PDB file of C-alpha atoms in Angstrom:
ATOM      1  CA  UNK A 236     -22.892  -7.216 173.655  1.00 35.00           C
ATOM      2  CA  UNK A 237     -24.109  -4.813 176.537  1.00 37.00           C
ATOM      3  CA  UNK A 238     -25.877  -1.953 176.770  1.00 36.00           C
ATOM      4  CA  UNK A 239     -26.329   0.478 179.348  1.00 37.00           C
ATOM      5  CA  UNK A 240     -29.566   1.198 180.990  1.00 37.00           C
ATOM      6  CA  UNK A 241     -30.711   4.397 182.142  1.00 36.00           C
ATOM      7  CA  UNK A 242     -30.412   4.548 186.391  1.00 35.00           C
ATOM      8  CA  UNK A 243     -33.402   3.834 188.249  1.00 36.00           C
ATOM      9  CA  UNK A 244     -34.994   5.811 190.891  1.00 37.00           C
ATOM     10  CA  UNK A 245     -34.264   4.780 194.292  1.00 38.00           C
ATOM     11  CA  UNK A 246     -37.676   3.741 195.654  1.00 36.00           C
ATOM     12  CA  UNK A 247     -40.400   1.213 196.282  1.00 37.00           C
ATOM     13  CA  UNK A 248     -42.413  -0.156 193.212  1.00 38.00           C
ATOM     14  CA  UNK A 249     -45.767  -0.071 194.795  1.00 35.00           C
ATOM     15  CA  UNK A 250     -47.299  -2.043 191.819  1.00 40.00           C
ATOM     16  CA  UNK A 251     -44.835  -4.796 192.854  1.00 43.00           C
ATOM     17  CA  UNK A 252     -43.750  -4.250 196.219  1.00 44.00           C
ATOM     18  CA  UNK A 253     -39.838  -4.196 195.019  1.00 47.00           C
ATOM     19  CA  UNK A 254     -36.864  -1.576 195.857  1.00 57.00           C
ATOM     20  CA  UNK A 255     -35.422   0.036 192.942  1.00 79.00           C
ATOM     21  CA  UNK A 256     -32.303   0.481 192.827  1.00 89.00           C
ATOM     22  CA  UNK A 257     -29.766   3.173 190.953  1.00 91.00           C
ATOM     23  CA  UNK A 258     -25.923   2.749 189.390  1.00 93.00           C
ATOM     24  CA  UNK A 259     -23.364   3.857 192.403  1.00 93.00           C
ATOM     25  CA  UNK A 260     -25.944   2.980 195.370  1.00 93.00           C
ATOM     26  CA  UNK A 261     -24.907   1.274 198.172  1.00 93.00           C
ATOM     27  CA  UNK A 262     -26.884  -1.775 199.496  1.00 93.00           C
ATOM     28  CA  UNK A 263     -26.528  -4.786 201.921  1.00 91.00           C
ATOM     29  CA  UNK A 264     -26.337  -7.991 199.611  1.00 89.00           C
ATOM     30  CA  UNK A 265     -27.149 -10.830 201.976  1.00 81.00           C
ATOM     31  CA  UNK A 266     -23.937 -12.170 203.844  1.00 77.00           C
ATOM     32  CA  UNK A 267     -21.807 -10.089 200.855  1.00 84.00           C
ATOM     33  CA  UNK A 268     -22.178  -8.003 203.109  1.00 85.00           C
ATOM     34  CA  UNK A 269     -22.009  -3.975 201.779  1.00 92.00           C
ATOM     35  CA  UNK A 270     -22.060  -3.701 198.245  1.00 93.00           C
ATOM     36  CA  UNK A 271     -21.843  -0.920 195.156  1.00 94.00           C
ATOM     37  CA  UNK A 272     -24.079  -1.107 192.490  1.00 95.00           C
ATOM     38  CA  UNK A 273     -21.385  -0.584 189.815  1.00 95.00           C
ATOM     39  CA  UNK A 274     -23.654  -0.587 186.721  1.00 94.00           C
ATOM     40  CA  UNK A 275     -27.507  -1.946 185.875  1.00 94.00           C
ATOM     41  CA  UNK A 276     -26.497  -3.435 182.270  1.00 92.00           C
ATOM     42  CA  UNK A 277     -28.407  -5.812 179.999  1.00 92.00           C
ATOM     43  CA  UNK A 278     -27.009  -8.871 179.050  1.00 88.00           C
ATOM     44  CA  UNK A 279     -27.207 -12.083 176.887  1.00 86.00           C
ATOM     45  CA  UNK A 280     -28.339 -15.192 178.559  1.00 80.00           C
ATOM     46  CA  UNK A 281     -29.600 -18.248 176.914  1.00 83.00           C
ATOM     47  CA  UNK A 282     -30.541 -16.435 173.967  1.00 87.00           C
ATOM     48  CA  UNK A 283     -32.265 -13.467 175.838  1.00 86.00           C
ATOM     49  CA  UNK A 284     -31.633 -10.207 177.056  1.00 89.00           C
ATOM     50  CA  UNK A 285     -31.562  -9.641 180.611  1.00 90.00           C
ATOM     51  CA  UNK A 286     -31.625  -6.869 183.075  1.00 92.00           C
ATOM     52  CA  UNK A 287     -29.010  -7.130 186.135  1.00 93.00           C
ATOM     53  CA  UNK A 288     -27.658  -5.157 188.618  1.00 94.00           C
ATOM     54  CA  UNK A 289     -23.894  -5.511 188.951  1.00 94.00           C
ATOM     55  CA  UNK A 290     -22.800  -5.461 192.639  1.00 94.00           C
ATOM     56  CA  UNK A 291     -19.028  -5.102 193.785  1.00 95.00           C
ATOM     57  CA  UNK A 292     -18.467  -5.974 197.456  1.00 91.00           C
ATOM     58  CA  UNK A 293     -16.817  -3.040 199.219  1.00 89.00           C
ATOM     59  CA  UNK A 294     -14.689  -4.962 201.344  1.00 79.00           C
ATOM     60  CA  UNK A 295     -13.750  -7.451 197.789  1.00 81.00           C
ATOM     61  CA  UNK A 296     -12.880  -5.552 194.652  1.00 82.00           C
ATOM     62  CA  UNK A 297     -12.341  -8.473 192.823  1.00 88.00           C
ATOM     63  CA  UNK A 298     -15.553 -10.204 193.307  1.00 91.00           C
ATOM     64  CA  UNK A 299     -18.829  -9.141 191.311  1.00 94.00           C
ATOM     65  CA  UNK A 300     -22.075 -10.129 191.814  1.00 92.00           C
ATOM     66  CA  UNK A 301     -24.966 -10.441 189.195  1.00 92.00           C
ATOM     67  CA  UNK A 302     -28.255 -10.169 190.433  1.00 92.00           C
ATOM     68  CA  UNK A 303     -31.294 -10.130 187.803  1.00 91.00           C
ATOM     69  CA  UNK A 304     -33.560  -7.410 188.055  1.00 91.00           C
ATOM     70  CA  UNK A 305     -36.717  -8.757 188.383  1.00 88.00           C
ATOM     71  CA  UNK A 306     -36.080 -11.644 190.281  1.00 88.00           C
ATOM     72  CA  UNK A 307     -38.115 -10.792 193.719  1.00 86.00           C
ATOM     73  CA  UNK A 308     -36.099 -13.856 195.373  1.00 86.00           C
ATOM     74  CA  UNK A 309     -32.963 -12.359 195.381  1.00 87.00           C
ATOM     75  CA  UNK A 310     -33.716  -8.794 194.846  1.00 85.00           C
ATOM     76  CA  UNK A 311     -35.392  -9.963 198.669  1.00 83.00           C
ATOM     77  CA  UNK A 312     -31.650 -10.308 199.645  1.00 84.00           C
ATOM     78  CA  UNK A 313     -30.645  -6.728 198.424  1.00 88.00           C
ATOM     79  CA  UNK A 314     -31.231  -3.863 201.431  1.00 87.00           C
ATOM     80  CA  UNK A 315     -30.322  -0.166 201.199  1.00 89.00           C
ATOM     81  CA  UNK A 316     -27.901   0.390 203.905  1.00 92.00           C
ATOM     82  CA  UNK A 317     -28.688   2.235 207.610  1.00 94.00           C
ATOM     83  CA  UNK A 318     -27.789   5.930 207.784  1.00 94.00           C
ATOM     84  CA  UNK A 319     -25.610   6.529 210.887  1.00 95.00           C
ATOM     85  CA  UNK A 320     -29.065   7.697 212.284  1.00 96.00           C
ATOM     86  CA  UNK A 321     -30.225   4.305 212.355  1.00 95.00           C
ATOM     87  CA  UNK A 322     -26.788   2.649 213.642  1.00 95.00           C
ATOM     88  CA  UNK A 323     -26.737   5.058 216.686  1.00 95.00           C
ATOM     89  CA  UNK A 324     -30.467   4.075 217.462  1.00 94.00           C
ATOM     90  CA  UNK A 325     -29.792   0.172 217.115  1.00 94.00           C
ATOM     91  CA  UNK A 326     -26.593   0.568 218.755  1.00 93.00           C
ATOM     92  CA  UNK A 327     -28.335   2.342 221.998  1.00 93.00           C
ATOM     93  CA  UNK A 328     -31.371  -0.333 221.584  1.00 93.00           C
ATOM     94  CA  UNK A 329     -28.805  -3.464 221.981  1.00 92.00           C
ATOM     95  CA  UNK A 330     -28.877  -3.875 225.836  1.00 92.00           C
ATOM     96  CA  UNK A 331     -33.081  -4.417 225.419  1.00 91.00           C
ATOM     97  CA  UNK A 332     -32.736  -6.642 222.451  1.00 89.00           C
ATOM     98  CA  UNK A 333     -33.495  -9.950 223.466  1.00 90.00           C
ATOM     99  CA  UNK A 334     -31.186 -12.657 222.823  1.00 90.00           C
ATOM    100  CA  UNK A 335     -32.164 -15.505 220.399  1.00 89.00           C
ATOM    101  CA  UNK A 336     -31.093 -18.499 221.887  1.00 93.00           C
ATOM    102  CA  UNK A 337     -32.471 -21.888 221.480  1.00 94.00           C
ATOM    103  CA  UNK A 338     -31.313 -24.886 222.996  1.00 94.00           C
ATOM    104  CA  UNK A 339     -32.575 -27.422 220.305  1.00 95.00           C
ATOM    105  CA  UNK A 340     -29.582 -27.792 218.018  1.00 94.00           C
ATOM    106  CA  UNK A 341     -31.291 -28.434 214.674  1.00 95.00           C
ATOM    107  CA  UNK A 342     -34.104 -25.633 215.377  1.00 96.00           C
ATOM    108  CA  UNK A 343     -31.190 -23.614 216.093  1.00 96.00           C
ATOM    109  CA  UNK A 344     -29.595 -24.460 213.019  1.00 96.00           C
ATOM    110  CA  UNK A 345     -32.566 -23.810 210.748  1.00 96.00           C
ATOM    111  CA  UNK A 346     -33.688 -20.614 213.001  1.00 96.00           C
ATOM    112  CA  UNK A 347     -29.851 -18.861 212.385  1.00 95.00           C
ATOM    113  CA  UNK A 348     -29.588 -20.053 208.706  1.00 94.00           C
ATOM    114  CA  UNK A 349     -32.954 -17.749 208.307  1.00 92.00           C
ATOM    115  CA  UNK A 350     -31.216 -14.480 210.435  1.00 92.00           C
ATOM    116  CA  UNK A 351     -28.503 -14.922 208.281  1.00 90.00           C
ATOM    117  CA  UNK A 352     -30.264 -15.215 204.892  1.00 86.00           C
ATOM    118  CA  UNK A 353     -32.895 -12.196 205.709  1.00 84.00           C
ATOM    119  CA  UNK A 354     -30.336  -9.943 207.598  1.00 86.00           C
ATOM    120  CA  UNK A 355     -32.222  -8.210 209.531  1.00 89.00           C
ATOM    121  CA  UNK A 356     -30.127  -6.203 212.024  1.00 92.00           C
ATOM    122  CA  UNK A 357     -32.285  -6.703 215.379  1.00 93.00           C
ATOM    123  CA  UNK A 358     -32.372 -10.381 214.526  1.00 94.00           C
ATOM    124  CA  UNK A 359     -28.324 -10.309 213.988  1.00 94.00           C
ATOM    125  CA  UNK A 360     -27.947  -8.586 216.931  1.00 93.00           C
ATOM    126  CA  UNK A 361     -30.264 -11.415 218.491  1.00 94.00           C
ATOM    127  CA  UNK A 362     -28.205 -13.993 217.452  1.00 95.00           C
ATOM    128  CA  UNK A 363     -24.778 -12.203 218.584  1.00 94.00           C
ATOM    129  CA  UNK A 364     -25.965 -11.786 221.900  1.00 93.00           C
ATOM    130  CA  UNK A 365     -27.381 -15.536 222.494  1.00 94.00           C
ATOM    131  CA  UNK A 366     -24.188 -16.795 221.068  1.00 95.00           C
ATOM    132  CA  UNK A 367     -21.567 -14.496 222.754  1.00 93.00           C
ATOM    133  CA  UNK A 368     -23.104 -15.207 225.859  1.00 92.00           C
ATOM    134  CA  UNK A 369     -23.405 -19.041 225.488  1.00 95.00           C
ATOM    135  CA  UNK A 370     -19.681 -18.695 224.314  1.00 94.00           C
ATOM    136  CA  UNK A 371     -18.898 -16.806 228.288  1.00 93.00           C
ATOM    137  CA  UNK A 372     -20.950 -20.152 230.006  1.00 94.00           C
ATOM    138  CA  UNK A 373     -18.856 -22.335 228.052  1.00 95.00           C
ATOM    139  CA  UNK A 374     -15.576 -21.331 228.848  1.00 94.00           C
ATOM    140  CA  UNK A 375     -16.302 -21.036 232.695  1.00 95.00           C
ATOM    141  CA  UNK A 376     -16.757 -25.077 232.132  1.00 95.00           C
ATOM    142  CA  UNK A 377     -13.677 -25.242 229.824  1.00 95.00           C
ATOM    143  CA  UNK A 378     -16.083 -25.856 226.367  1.00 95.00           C
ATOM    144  CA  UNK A 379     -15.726 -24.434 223.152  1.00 94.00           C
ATOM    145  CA  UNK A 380     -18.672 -23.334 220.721  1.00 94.00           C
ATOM    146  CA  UNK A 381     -20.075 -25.847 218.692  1.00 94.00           C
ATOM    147  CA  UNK A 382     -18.669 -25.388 215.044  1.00 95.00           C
ATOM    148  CA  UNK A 383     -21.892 -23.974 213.502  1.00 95.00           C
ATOM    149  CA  UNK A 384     -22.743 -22.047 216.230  1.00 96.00           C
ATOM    150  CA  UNK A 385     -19.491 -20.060 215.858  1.00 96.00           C
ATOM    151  CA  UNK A 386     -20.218 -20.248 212.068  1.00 96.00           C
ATOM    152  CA  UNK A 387     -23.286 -18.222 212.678  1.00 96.00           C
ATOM    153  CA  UNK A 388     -21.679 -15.688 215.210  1.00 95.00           C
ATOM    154  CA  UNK A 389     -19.006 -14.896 212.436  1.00 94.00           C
ATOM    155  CA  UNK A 390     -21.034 -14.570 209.576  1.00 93.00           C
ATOM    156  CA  UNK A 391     -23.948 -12.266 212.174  1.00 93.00           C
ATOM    157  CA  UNK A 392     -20.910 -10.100 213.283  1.00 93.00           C
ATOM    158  CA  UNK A 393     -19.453 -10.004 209.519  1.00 90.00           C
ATOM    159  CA  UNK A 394     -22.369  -8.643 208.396  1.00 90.00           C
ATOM    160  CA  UNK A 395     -23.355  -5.813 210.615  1.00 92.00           C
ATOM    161  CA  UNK A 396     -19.300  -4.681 210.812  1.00 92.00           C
ATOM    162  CA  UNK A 397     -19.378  -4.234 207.319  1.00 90.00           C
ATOM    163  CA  UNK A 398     -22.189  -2.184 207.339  1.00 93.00           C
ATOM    164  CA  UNK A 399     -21.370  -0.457 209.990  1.00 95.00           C
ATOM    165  CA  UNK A 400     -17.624   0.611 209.348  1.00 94.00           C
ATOM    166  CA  UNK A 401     -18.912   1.741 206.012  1.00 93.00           C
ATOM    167  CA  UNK A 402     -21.686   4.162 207.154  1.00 94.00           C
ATOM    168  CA  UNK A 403     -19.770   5.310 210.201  1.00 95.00           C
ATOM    169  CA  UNK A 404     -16.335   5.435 208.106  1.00 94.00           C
ATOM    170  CA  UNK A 405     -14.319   3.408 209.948  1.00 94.00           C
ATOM    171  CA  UNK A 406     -12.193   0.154 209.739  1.00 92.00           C
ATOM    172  CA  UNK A 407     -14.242  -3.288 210.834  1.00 90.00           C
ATOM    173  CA  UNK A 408     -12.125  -4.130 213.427  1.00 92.00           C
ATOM    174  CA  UNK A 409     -12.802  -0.497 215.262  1.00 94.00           C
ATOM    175  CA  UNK A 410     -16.547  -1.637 215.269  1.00 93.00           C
ATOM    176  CA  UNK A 411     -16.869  -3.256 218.317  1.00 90.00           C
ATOM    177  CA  UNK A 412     -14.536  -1.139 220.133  1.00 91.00           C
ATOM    178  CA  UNK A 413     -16.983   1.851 218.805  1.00 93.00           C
ATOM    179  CA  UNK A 414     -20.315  -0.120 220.143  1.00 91.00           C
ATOM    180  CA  UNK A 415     -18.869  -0.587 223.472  1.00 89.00           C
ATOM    181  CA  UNK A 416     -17.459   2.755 223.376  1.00 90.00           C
ATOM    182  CA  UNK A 417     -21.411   4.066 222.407  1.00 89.00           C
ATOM    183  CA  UNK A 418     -22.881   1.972 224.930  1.00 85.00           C
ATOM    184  CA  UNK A 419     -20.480   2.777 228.047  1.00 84.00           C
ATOM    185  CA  UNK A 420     -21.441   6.518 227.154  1.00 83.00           C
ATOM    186  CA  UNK A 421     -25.011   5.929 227.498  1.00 77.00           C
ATOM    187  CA  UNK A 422     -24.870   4.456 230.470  1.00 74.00           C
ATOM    188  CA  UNK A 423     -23.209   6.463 232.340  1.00 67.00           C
TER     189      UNK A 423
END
């Protein structure tokens, strides 16, 4: 048995420093990547009634994702997405943004594993930099990426194309061609 709840209000719980979220809003789910909240619906678990927000990935139709409303640690991973405002402005920001490279494996491990888990797009953009770049000085020597590095640089791009090709209403793979396209503009 489920009911329907009422929608919530977009906005930020000030008692409890939380976003609300509403049914049919669009938000960044952690590497998910862009998601629609389909429904906020109470359900049975373990003998009690729960309150979750049901996410559909945009890019996956057949996956859902519960996420219990309420619980701050993954509610944490749940973002309202950028307006195209905000891509154009991080988009013309991404020659300054410094790369995040670090040349200790395991503190790189640990460091990326965090950029991935918070999302944050400067931070993303960060990492793609550092690790496109080490990718170029490797290849003039005849070296590949090591596997988790690439990992990383997949999942960073994966994330911020979905986002991205949703808000600016195009397909994923047009996203970098779009950036460069953005950035050659501005520079000249």
């Amino acid at each position: 048995d489920h009911r329907d709840l009422h929608s919530f209000p977009t906005r930020r719980s000030s008692d409890l420093g939380i976003m609300m979220f509403s049914k049919d809003d669009l938000v960044v789910y952690g590497s998910e990547g862009v998601c629609k909240i389909v429904d906020i619906t109470l359900r049975e678990f373990n003998g009690a009634d729960k309150e979750y927000y049901i996410l559909v990935p945009v890019g996956d139709k057949k996956s859902t994702v519960y996420v219990p409303v309420g619980n701050s640690k993954l509610e944490a991973k749940m973002h309202r997405i950028l307006s195209s405002e905000e891509i154009m402005n991080l988009i013309s920001e991404m020659p300054e943004q410094e790369e995040m490279w670090i040349d200790n494996e395991s503190v790189r491990k640990a460091t990326y594993q965090e950029v991935i888990k918070n999302g944050r797009h400067k931070e993303l953009i960060s990492l793609i930099k550092a690790v496109h770049r080490h990718q170029q000085e490797l290849k003039t020597k005849g070296k590949k990426l090591h596997q988790s590095d690439a990992r990383f640089f997949a999942e960073a791009q994966k994330m911020l194309h979905s986002e991205f090709s949703v808000v600016l209403n195009i397909k994923q793979e047009e996203v970098l061609p779009f950036i460069m396209n953005e950035l050659d503009r501005t520079r000249s």
